[in-house]
CSV table of N, CA, C and O in Angstrom, one decimal:
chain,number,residue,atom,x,y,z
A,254,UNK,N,-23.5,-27.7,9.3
A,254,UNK,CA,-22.8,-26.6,8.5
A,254,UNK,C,-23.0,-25.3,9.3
A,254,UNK,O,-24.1,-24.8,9.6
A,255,UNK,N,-21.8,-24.7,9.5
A,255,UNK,CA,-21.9,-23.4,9.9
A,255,UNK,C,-21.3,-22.4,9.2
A,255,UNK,O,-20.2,-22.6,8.8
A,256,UNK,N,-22.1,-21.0,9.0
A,256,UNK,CA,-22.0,-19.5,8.5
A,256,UNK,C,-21.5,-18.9,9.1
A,256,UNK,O,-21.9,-19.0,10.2
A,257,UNK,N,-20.3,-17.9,8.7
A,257,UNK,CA,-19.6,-17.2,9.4
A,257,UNK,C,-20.0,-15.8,8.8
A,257,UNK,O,-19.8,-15.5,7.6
A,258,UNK,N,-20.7,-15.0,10.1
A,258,UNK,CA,-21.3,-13.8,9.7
A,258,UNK,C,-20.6,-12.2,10.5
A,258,UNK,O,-20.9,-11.1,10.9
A,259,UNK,N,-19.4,-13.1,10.4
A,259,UNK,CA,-18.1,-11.7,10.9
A,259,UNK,C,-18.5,-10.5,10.4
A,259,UNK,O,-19.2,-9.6,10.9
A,260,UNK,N,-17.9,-10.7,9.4
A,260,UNK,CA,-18.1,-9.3,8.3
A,260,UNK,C,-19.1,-8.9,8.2
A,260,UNK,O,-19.2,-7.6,8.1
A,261,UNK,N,-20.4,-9.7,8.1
A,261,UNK,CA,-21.9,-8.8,7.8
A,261,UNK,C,-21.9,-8.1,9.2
A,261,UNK,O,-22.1,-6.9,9.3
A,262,UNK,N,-21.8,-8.9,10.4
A,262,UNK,CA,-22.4,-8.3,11.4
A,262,UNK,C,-21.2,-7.0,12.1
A,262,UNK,O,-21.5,-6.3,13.1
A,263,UNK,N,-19.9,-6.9,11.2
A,263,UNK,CA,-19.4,-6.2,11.6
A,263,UNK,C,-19.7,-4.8,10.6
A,263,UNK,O,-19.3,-3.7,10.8
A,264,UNK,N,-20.3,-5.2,9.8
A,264,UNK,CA,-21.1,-3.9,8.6
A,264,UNK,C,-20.4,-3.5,7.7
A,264,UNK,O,-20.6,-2.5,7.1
A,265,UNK,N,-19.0,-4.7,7.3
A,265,UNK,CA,-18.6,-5.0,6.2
A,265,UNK,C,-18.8,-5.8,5.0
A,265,UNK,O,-19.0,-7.0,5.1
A,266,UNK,N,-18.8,-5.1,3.8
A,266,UNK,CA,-19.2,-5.6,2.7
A,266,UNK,C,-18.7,-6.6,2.1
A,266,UNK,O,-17.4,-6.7,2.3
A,267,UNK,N,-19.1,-7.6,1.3
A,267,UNK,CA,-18.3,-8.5,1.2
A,267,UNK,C,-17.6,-8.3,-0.2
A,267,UNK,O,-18.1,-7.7,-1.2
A,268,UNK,N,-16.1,-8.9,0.0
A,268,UNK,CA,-15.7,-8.4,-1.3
A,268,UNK,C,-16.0,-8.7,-2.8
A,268,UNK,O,-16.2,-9.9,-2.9
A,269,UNK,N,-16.1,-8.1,-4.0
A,269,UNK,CA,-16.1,-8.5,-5.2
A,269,UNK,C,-15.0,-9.5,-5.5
A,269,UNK,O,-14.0,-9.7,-4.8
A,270,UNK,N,-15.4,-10.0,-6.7
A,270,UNK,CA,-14.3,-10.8,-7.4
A,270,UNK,C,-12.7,-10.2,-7.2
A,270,UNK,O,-12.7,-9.1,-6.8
A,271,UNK,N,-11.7,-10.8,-7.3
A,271,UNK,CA,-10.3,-10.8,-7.1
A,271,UNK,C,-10.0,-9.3,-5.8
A,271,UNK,O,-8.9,-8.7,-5.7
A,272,UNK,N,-10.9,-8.9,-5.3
A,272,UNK,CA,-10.8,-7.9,-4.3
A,272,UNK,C,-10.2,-8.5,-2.9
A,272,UNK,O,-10.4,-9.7,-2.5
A,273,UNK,N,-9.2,-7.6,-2.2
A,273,UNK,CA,-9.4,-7.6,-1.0
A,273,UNK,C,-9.8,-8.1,0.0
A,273,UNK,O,-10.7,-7.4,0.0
A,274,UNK,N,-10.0,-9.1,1.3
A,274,UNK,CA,-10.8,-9.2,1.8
A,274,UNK,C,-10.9,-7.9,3.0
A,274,UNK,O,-10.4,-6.8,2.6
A,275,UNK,N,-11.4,-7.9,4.2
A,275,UNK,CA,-11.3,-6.7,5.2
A,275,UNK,C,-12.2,-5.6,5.1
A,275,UNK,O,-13.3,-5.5,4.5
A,276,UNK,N,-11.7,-4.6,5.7
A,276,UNK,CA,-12.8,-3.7,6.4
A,276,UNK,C,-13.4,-2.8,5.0
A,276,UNK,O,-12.6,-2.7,4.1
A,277,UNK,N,-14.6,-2.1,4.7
A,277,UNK,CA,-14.7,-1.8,4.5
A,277,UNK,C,-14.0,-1.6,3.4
A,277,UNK,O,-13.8,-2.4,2.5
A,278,UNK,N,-13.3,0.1,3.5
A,278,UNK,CA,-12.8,0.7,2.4
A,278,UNK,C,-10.8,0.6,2.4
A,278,UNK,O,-10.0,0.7,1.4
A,279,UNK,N,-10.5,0.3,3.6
A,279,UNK,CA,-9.3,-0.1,4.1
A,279,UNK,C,-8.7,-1.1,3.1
A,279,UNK,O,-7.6,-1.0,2.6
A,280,UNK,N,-9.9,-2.1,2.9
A,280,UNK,CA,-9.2,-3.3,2.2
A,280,UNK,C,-9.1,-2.9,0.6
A,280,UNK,O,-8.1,-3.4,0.0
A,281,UNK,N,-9.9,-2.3,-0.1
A,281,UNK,CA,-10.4,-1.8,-1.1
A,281,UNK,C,-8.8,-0.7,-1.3
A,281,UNK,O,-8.2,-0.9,-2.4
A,282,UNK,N,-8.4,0.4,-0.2
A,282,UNK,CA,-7.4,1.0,-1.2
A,282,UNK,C,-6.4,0.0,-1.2
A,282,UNK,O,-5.8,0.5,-2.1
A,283,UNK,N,-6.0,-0.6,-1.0
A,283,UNK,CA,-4.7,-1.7,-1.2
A,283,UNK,C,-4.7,-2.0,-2.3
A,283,UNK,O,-3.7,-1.8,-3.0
A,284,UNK,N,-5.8,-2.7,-2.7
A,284,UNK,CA,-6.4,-3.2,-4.1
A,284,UNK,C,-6.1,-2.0,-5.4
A,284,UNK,O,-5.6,-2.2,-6.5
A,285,UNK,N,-6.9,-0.6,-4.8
A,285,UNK,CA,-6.8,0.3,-5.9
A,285,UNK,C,-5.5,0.6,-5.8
A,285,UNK,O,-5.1,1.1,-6.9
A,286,UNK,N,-4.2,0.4,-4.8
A,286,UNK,CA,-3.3,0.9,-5.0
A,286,UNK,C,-2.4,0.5,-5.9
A,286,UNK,O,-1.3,0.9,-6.1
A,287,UNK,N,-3.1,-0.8,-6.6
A,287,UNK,CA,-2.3,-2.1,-6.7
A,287,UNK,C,-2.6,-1.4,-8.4
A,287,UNK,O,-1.9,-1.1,-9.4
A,288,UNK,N,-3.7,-1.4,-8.3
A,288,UNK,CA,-4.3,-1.0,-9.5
A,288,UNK,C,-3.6,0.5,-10.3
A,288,UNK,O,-3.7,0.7,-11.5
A,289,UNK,N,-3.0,1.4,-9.5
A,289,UNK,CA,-2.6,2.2,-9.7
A,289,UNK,C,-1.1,2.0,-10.1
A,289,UNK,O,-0.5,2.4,-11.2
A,290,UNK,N,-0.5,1.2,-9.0
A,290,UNK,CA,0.8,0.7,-9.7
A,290,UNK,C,0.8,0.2,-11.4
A,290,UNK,O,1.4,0.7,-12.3
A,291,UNK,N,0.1,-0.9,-11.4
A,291,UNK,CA,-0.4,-1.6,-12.7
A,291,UNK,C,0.1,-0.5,-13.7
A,291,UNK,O,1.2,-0.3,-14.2
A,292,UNK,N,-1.2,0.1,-13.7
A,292,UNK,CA,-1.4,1.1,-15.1
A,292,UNK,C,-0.6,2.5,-15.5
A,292,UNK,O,-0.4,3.3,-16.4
A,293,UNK,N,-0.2,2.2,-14.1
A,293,UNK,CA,1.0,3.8,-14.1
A,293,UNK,C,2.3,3.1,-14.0
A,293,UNK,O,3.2,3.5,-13.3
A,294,UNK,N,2.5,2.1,-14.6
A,294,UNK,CA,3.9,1.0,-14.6
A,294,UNK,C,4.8,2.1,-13.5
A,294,UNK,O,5.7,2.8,-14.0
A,295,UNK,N,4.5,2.1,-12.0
A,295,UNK,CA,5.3,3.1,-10.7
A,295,UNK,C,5.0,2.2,-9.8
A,295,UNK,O,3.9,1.7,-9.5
A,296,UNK,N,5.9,1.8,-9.3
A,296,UNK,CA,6.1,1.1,-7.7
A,296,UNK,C,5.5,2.1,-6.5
A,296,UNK,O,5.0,1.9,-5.5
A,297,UNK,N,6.0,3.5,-7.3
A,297,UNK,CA,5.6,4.8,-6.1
A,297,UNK,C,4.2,4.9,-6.1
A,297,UNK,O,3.6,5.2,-7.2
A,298,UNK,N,3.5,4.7,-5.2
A,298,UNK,CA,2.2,5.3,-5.2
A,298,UNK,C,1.6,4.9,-4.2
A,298,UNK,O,1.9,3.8,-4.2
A,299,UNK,N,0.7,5.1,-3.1
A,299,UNK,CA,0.6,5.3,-2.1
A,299,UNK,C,-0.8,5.5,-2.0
A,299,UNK,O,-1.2,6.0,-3.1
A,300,UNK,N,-1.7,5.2,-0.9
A,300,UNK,CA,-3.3,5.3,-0.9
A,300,UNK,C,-3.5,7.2,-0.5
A,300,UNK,O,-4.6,7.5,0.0
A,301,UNK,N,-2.4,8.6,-0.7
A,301,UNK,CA,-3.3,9.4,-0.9
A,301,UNK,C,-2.2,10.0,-2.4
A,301,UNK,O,-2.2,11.1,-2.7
A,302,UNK,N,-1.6,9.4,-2.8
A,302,UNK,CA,-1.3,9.4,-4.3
A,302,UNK,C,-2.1,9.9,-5.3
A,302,UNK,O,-3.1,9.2,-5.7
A,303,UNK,N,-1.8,11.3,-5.8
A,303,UNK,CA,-3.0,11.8,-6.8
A,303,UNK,C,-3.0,11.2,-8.3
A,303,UNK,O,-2.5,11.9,-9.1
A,304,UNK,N,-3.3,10.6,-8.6
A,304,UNK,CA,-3.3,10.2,-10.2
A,304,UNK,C,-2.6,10.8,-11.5
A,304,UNK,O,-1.9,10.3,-12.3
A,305,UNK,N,-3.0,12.0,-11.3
A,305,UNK,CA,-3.4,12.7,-12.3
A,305,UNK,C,-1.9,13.3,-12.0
A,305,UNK,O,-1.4,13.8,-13.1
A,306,UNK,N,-1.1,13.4,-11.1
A,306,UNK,CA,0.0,14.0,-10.5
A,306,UNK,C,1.3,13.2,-10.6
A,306,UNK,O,2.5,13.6,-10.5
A,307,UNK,N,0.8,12.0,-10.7
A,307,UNK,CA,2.0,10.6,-10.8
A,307,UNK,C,1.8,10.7,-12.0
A,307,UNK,O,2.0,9.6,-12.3
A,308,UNK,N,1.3,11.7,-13.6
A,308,UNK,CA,1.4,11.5,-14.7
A,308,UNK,C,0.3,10.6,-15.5
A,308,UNK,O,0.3,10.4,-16.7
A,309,UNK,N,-0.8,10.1,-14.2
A,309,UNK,CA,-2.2,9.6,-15.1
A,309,UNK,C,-2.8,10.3,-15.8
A,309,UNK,O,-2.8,11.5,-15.3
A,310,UNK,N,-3.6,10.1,-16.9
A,310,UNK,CA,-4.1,10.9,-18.0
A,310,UNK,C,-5.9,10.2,-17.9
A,310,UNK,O,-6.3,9.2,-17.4
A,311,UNK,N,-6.6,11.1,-18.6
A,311,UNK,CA,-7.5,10.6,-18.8
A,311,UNK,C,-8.1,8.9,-19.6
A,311,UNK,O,-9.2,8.3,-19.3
A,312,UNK,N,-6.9,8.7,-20.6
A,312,UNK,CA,-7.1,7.3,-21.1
A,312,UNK,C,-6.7,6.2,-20.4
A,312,UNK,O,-7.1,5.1,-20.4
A,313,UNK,N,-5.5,6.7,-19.5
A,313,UNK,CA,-5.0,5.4,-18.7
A,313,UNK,C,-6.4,5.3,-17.8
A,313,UNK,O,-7.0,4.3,-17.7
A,314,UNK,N,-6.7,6.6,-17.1
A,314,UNK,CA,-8.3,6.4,-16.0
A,314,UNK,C,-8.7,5.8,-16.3
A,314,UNK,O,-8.9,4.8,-15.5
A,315,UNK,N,-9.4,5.5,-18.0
A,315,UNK,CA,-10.3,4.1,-17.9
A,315,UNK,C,-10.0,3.0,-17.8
A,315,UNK,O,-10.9,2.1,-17.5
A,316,UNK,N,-8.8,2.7,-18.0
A,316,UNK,CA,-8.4,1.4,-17.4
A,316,UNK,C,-8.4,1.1,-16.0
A,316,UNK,O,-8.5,0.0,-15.5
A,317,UNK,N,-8.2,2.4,-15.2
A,317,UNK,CA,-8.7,1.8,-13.8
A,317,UNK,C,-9.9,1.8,-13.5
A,317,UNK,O,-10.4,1.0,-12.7
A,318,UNK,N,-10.5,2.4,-14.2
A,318,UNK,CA,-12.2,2.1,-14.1
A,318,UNK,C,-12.7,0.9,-14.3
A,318,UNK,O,-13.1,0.2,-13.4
A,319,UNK,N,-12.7,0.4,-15.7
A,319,UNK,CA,-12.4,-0.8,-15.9
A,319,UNK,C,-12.0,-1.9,-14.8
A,319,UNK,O,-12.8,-2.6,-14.2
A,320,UNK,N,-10.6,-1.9,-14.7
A,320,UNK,CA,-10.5,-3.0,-13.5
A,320,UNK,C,-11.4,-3.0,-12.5
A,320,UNK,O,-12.1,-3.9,-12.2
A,321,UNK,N,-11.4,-1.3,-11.9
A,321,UNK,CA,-12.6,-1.5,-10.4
A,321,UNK,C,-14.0,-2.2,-10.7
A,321,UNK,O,-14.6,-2.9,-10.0
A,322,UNK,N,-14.4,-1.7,-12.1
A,322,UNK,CA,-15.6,-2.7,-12.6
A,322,UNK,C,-15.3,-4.0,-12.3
A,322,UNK,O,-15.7,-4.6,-11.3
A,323,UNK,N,-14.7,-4.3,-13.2
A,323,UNK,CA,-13.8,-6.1,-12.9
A,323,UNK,C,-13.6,-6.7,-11.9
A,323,UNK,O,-13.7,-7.9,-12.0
A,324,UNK,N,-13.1,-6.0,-10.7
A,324,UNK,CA,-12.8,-6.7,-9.8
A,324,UNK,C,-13.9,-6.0,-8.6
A,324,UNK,O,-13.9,-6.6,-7.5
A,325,UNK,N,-14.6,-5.3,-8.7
A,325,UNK,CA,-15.7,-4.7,-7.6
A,325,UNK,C,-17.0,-4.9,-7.8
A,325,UNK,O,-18.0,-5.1,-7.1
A,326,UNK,N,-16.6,-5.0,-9.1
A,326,UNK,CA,-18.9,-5.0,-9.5
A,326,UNK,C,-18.9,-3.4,-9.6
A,326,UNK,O,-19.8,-3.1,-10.4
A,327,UNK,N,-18.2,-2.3,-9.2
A,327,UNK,CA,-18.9,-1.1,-9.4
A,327,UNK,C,-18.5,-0.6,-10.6
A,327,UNK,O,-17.5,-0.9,-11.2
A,328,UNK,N,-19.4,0.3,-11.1
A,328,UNK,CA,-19.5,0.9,-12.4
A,328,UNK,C,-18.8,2.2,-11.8
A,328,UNK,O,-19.2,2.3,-10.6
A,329,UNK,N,-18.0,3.4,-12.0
A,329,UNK,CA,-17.6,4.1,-11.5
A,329,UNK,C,-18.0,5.2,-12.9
A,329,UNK,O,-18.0,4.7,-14.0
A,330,UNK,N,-18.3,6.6,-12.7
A,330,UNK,CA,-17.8,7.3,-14.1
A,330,UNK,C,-16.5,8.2,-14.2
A,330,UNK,O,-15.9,8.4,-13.2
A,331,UNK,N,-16.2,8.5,-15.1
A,331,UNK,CA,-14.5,9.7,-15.0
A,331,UNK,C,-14.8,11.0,-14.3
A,331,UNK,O,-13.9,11.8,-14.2
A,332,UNK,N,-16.2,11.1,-13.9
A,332,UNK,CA,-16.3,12.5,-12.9
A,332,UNK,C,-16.2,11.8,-11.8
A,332,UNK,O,-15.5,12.3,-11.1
A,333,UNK,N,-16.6,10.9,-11.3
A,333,UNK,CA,-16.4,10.3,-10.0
A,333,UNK,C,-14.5,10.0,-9.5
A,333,UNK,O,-13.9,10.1,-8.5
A,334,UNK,N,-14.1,9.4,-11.0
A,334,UNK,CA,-12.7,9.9,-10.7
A,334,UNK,C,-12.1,10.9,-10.6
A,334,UNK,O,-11.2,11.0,-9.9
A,335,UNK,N,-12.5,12.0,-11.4
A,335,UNK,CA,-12.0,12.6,-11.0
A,335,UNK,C,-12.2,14.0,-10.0
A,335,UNK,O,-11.7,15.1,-10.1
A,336,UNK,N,-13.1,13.2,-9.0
A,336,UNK,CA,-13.4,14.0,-7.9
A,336,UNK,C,-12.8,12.7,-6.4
A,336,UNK,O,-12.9,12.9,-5.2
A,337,UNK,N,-12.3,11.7,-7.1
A,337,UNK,CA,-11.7,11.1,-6.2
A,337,UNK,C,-10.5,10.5,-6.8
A,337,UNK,O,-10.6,9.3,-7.2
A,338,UNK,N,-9.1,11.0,-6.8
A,338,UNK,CA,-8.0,11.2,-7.9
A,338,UNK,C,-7.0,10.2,-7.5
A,338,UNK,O,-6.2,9.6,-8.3
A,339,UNK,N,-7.1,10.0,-6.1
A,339,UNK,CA,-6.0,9.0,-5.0
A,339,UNK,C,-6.7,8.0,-4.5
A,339,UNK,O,-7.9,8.2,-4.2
A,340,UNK,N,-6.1,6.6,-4.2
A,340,UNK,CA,-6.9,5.3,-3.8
A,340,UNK,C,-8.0,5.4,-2.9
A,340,UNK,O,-9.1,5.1,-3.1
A,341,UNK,N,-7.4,5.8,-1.8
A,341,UNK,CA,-7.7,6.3,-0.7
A,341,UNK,C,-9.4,6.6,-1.1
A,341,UNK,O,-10.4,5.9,-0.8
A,342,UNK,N,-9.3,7.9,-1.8
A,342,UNK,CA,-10.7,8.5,-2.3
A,342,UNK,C,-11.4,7.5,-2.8
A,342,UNK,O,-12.3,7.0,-2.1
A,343,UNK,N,-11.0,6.8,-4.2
A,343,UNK,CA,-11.6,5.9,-4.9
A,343,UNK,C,-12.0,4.7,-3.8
A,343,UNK,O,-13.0,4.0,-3.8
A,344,UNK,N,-11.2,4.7,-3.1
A,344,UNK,CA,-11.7,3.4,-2.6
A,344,UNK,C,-13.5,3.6,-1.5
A,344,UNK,O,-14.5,2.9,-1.4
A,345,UNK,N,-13.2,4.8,-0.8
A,345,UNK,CA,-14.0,5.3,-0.7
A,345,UNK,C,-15.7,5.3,-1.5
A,345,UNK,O,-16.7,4.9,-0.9
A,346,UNK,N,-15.8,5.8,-2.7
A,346,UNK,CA,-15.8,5.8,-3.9
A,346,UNK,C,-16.7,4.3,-4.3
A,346,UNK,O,-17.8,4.2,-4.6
A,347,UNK,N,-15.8,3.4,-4.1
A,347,UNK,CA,-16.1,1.7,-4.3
A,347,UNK,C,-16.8,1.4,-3.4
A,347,UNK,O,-17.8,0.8,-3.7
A,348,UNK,N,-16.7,1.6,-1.9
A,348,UNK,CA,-17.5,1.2,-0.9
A,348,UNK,C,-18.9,1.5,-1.1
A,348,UNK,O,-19.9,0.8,-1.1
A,349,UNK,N,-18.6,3.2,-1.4
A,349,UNK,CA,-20.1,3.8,-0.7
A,349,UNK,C,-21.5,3.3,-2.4
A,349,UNK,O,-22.8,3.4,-2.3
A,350,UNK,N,-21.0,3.0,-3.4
A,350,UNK,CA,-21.5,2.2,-4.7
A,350,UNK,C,-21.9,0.9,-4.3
A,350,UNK,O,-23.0,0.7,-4.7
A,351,UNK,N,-21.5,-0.1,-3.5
A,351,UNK,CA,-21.3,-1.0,-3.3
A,351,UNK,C,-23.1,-1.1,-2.4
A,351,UNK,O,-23.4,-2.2,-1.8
């Protein structure tokens, strides 16, 4: 039996549940972008897409929080969102928790 230690040895994390696979934080905004379409029912949205600007509100945020729990393992808080407002950030955000 052999272990394939790509990703560790390349100093990428491995992904959470229903996440991404790939590079670090790369793979991760795809995921949150997906997550941002979701909950902002918008096809528009893009990894430096501001949240709060596409019309997200504070109550929809917790549901992205929520999911990134769900699907990352990370516990995020609403100041952490909202000092990281666009995927891009958050994903960010998800790595560096991780």
């Amino acid at each position: 039996m052999s272990v394939d230690t790509t990703a560790a040895a390349a100093g990428d994390t491995p992904a959470g549940p229903g996440a991404p696979a790939g590079s670090r934080a790369g793979a991760d905004t795809e995921g949150v972008v997906a997550m941002f379409r979701r909950v902002l029912e918008s096809e528009d949205v893009s990894a430096d897409s501001d949240f709060f600007l596409l019309g997200g509100d504070s109550l929809v945020a917790t549901r992205v929080l929520s999911a990134v729990a769900r699907s990352y393992g990370v516990e995020l808080t609403f100041e952490d969102f909202l000092g990281a407002p666009t995927p891009g950030q958050l994903a960010e955000k998800i790595a560096d928790a991780r």
